Structures are given as C-alpha cells and as structure tokens.
Short mmCIF file of C-alpha atoms in Angstrom, two decimals:
data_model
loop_
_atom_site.label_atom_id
_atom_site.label_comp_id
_atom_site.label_asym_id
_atom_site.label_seq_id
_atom_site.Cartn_x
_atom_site.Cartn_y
_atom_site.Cartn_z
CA UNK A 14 9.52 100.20 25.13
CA UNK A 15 12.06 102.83 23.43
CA UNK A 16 9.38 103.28 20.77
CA UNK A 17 6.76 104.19 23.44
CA UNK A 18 6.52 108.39 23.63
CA UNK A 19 5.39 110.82 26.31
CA UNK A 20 2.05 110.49 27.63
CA UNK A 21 0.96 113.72 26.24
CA UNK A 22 1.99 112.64 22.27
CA UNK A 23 -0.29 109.68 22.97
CA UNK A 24 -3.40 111.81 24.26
CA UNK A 25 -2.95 114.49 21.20
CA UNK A 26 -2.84 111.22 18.48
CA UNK A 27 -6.14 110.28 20.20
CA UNK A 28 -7.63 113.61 20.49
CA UNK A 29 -6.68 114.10 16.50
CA UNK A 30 -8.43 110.75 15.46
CA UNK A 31 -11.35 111.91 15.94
CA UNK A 32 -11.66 115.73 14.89
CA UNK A 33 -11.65 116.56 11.03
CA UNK A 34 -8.77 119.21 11.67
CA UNK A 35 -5.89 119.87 13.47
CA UNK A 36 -7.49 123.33 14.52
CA UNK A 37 -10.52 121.32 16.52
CA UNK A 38 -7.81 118.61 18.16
CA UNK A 39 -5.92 121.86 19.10
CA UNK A 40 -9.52 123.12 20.86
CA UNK A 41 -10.25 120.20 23.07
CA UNK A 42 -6.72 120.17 23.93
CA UNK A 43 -6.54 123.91 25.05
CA UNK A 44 -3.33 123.95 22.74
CA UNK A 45 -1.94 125.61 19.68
CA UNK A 46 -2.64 123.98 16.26
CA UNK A 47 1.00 124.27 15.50
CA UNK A 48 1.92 122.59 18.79
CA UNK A 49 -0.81 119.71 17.90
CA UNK A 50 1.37 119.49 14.10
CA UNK A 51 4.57 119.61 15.42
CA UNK A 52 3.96 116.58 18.57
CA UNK A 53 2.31 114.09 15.47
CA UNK A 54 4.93 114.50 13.13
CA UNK A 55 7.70 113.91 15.95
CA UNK A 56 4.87 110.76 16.60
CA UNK A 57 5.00 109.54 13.05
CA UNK A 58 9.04 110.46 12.86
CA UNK A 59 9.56 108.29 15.91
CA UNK A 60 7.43 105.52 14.83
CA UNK A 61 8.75 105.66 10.74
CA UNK A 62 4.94 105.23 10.42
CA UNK A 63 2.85 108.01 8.47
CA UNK A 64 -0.53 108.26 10.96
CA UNK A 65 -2.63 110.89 8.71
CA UNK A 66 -3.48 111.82 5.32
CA UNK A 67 -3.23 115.89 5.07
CA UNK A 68 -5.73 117.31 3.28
CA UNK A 69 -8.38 119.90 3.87
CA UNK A 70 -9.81 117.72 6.08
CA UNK A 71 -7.57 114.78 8.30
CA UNK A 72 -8.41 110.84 7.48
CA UNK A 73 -6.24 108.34 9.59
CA UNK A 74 -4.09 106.08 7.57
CA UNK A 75 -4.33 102.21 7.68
CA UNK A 76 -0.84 102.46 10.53
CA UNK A 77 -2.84 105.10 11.94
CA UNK A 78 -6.69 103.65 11.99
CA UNK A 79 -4.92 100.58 13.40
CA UNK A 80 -2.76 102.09 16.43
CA UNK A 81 -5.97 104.36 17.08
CA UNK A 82 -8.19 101.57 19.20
CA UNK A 83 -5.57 100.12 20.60
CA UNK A 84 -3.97 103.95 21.92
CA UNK A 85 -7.32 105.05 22.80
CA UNK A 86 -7.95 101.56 25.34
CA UNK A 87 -4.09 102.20 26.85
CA UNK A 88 -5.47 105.89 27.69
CA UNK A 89 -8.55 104.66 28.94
CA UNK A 90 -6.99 102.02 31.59
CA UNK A 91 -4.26 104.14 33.00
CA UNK A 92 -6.88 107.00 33.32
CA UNK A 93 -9.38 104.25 35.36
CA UNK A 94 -5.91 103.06 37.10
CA UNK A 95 -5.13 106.45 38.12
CA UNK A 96 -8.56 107.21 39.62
CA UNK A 97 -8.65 103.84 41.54
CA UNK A 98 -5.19 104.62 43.01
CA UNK A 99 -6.01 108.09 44.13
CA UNK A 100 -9.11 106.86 45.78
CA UNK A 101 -7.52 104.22 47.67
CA UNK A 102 -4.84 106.46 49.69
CA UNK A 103 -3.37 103.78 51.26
CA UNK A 104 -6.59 101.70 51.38
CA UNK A 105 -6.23 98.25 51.50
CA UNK A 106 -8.66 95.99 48.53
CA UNK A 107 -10.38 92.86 49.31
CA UNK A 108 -11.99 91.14 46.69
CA UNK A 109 -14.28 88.56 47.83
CA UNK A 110 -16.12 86.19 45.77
CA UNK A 111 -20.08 84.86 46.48
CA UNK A 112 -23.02 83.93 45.11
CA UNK A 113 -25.62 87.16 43.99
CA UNK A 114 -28.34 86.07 46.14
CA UNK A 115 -26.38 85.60 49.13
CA UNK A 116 -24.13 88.76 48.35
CA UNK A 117 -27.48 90.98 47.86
CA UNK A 118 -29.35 89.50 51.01
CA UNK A 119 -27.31 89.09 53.04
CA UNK A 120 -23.33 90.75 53.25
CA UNK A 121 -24.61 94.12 51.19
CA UNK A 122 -27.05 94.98 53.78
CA UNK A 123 -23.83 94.18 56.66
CA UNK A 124 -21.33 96.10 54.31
CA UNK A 125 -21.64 99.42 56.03
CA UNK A 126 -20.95 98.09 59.72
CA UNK A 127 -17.40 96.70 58.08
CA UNK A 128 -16.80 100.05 56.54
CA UNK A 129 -17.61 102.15 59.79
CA UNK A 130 -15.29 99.59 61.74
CA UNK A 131 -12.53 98.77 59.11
CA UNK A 132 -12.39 101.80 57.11
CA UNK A 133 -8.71 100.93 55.68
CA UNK A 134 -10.40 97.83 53.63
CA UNK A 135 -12.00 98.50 50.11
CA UNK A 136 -13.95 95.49 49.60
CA UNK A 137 -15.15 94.57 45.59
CA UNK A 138 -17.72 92.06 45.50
CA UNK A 139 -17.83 89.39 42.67
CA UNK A 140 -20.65 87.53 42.15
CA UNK A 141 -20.91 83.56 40.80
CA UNK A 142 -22.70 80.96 41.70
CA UNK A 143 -19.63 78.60 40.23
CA UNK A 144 -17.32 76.72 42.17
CA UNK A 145 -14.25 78.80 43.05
CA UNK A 146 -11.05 78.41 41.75
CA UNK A 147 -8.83 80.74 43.47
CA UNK A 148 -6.39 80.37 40.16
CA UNK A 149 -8.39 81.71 37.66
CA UNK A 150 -10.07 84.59 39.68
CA UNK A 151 -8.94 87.98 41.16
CA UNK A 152 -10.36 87.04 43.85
CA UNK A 153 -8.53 86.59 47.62
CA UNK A 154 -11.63 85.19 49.42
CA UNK A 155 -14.80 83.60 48.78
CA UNK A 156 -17.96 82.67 50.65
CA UNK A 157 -19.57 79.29 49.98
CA UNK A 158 -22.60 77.30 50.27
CA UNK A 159 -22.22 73.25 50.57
CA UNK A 160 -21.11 71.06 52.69
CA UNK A 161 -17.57 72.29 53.65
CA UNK A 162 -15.78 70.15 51.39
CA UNK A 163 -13.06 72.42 50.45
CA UNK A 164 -9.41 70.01 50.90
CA UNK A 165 -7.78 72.16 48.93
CA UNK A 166 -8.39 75.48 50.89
CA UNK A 167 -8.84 77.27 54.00
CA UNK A 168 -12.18 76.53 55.18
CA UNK A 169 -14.05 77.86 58.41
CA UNK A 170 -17.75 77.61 58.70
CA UNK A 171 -20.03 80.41 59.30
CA UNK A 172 -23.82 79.56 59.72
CA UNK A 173 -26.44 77.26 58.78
CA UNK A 174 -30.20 78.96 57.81
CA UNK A 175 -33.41 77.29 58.80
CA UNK A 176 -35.95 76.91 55.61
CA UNK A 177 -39.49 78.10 56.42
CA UNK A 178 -42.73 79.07 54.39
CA UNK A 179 -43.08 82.59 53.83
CA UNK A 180 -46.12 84.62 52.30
CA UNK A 181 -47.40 87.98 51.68
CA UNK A 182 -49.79 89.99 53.84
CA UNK A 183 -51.80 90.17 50.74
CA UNK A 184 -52.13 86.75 49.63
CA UNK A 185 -53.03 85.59 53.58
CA UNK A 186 -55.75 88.13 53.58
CA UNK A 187 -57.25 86.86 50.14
CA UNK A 188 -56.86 82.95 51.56
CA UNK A 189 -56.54 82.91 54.85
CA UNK A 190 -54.12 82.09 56.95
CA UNK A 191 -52.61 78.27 57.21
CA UNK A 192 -53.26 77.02 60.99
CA UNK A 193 -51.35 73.73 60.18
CA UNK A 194 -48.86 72.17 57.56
CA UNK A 195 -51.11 70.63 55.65
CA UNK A 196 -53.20 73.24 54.96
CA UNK A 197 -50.27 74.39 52.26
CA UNK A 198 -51.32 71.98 49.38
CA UNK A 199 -54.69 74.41 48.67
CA UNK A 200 -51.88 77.53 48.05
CA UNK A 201 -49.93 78.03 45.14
CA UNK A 202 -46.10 77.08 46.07
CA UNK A 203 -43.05 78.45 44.70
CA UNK A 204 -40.09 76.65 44.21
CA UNK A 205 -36.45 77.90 42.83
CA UNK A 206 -35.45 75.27 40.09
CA UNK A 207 -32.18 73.62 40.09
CA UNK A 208 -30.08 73.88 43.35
CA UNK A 209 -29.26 70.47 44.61
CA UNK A 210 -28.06 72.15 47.75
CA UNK A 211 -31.32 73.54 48.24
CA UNK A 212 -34.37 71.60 49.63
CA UNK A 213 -37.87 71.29 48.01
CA UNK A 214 -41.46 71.39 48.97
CA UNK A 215 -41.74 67.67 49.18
CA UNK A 216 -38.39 67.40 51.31
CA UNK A 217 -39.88 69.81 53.81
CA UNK A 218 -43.45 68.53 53.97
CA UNK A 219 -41.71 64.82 54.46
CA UNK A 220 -39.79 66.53 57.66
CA UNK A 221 -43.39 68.08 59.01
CA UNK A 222 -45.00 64.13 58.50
CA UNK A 223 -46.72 64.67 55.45
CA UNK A 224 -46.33 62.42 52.43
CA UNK A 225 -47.93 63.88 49.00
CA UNK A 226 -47.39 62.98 45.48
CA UNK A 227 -49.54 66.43 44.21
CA UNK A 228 -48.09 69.61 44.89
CA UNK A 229 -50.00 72.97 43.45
CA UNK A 230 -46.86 74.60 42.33
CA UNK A 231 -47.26 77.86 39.92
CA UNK A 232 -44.16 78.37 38.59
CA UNK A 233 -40.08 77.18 38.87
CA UNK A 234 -37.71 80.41 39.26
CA UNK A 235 -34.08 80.45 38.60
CA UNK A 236 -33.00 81.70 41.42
CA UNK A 237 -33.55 82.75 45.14
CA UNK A 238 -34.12 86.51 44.54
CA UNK A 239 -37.10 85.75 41.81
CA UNK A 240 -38.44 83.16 44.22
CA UNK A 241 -38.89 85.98 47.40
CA UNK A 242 -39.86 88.39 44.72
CA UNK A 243 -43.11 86.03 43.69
CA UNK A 244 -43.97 85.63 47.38
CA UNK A 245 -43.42 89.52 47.74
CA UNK A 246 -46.06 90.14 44.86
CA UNK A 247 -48.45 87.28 46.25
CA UNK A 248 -48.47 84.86 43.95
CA UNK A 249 -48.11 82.35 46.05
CA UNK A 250 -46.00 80.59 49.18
CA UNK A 251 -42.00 80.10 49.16
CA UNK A 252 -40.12 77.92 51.07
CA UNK A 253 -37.54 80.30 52.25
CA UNK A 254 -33.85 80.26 53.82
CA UNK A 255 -33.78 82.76 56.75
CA UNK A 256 -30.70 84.46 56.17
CA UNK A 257 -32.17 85.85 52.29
CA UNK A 258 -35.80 87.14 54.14
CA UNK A 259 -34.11 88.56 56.88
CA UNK A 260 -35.21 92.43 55.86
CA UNK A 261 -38.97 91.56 54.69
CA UNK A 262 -39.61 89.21 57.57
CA UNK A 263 -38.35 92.38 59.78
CA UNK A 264 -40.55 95.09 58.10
CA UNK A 265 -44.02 93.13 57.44
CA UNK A 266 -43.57 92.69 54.06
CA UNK A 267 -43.41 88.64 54.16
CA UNK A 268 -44.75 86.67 57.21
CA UNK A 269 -43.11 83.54 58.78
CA UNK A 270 -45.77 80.39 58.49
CA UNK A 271 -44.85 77.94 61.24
CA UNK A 272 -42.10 78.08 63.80
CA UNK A 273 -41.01 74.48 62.93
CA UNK A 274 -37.45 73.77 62.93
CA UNK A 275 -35.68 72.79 59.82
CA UNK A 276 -32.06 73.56 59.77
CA UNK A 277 -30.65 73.50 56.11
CA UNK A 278 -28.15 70.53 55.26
CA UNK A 279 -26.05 72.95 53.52
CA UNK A 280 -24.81 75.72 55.47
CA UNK A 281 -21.88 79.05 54.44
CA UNK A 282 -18.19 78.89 54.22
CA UNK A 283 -15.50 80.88 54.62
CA UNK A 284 -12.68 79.89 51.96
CA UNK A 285 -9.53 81.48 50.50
CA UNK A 286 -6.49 79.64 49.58
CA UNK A 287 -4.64 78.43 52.54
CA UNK A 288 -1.44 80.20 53.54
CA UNK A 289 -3.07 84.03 53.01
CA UNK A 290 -5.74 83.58 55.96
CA UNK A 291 -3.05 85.06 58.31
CA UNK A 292 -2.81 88.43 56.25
CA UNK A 293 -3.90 90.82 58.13
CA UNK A 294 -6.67 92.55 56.13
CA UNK A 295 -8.08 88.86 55.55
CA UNK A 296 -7.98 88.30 58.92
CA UNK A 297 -9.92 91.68 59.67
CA UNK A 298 -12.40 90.44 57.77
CA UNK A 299 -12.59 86.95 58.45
CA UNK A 300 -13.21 88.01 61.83
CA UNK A 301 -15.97 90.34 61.49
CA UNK A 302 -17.69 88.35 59.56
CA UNK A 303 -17.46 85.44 61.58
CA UNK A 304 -19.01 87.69 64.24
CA UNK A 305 -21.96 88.71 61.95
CA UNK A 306 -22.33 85.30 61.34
CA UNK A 307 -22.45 83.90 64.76
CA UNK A 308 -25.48 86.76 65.25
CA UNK A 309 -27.18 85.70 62.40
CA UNK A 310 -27.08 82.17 63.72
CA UNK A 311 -28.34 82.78 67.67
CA UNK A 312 -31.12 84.56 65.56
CA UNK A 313 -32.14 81.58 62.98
CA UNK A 314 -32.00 79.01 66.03
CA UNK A 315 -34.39 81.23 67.71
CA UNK A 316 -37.75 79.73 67.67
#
C-alpha cells in the first residue's frame, strides 16, 4: 500500500491514457498542462516505472498500457461506492433473493407499501430460480417455492396459491366461453415446461374428474411470465397460480374460468440463514411481508 498515490495522481494517469497530449488531459481536468507533467512524472518516479512515451503525440508504454485497465476499474468502483454510500444516509440494505416471476408478480408490485412504511430499508432484489445457498450469495434473505424443506435455515411459511384456468377477453369472444371443465380439451392450452413444483393440465383435469390421454396444447414456455403473456395475447388457455395474475385478473385483462378449488402442493417460504432472523431490519421485513402474505392468502381461499 506505500506504493499506492493520492487519489488525484490516479484520476490524471487515467485522464492522460486516453488524450493524445498532455494539453487535452490538462482540459478535461480543468488543470494546467504543467501541473498534469509534473503529477505523472512524480507517478512514474514513485512507481520506478516509465508510464508514457514523449513525443509529439503521448503512447502508453507496456507498464503503462498494463496499469491503465486495471487504474481505470479501481476509479470506476470507488466512484459507484461513493454514490451508493451517499444515497444511503444511514439507510439500511436488504438484499433478498427470489425467483423473477415471483419477484415481478408479485413483491415488485408490494415494494412501494414497504418503502412508504419502512423507509430506512433499501431493498436490492436478486433474481434465480436456483436453490439458495446463503454462502455463495450476497444475499441476507430469500423467498422460496417448495415444500419447506429448508433444515439448514430459518424457514417460516408464507402462502400457498390456488391454480386456475385463465383466458383472454379476446380469445372467449372468438370461442366462447367454457360452461364446464371439460369443455377445455376443444381450446388451445398452455403449459410452462419444466417445473416439477408446478402442476400440469392433466394433474388438474384428474382433480376436476376428468381422465384424458389427448391434450390440444400449442406450445411449452419456459417460464411463468411467457406462459400469462400467451394467454394475454389469446393464444390460448393457461393454467395459472393466483398470486402471478393477481393485476390482470383485477383489471379485465385475463378472466378466471371456474371457481374450483385447487390449492398448489407447493406453496412460498421465507428463508435466511438461522441466527440473523432476529436483526432488526430482517425482522422489519419478515414481518411485513408476512402480513402481505397472510392478505394474499384470505384472498386466494376466497371462492
């Protein structure tokens, strides 16, 4: 660290590499071109490394051209550091870990309540749909969907969705709308590949009493949010999980088919690792969103 100079040495070696002359370095820099001389020969005096070729015009040497990337990154982080610091003010940051869909659905759309409420916490959301490991992740909490089976962490549950068809306004009008279950075999039906967790078509119609080997499906999506999104542009019939059709069930823009129970067997998790649930911005918001998720259950059992 005794080799490491002033802040300022560092930003004029970086302005230098890339201008042609110490006369256009001195420019951006709002400096002398003498001053801009004398701080990078002090630079290559303290390092015993020459850092430019003089010449009518300046060309980094191989000790220079190699210290240039790496000085130009350490200026970069501590001014992103900086910023992030001075926007906090005493802010508190929560990172907490999810999967997309869920995080898009269903906690970005609640983020704002938390915010008006708990202004002091400044929460980052991470995305993966992963298992969590807590020790090779920045993050402090996560929110999971299985079957609770976390031995290794703190673990409260939060809600379980019910699974319903959805469709569009536009495709009912061009069909017709489905009076009973088995009317769904004439529609296209999409289904999200993948996702053990998740059940299909022919789980559901099993549950309703009907037993089919042929199912008209269109097309297999790789996740939740591409699955809604082909309902949304009618091409066909989703079986959906309430808690990611929350906002077009509410405005119009899907419609619910059948008011048929059919709770999910996998349901959402709190989880961090266990002796931090009692810190108190965790606990902040483990609570509130153990109170958003109690609503969003008394709302998914309603029939």
């Amino acid at each position: 660290m005794r080799d490491l100079p002033a802040t300022a040495a560092l930003r004029t070696f970086e302005v230098a590499t890339r201008h042609a002359t110490f006369t256009s370095a001195a420019e951006e820099l709002s400096i002398t071109q003498s001053a801009v001389s004398h701080q990078l020969k002090n630079l290559e005096e303290r390092w015993g490394l020459p850092l430019f070729e003089r010449g009518r015009t300046l060309r980094l040497t191989p000790a220079g051209a190699a210290l240039a990337p790496l000085v130009r990154e350490f200026l970069g982080k501590l001014e992103a550091t900086l910023a992030e610091l001075r926007e906090q003010k005493g802010r508190v940051r929560l990172r907490v870990n999810t999967t997309y869909s869920f995080a898009l659905k269903w906690l970005l759309p609640r983020l704002p309540d938390l915010a008006r409420l708990h202004p002091e916490i400044l929460v980052t959301l991470e995305s993966s749909d992963k298992a969590i490991n807590f020790a090779n992740t920045d993050s402090d909490v996560a929110i999971r969907f299985g079957h609770g089976n976390y031995p290794a962490l703190h673990t409260e549950f939060m809600f379980r969705e019910q699974l319903f068809p959805v469709a569009s306004p536009a495709l009912l009008e061009r069909f017709g709308t489905p009076s009973e279950p088995a009317e769904l075999l004439r529609y296209a039906l999409l289904t999200r590949d993948g996702a053990d967790l998740v059940p299909k078509w022919d789980v559901w119609f099993k549950s309703v009493g009907i037993h089919t080997d042929v199912l008209h499906e269109s097309v297999r999506f790789a996740d939740t949010n591409m699955t809604i999104e082909a309902a949304l542009l009618g091409q066909g019939i989703a079986l959906a999980r309430s808690g990611h059709v929350e906002k077009e069930i509410g405005d119009g823009s899907l419609v619910r088919l059948f008011n048929i129970p059919f709770p999910s067997p996998a349901a959402y998790y709190f989880v961090c690792p266990k002796g931090i649930e009692t810190q108190p911005h965790i606990m902040t918001f483990r609570n509130w969103l153990l109170v958003e998720s109690q609503r969003a259950q008394d709302n998914y059992d309603k029939p």
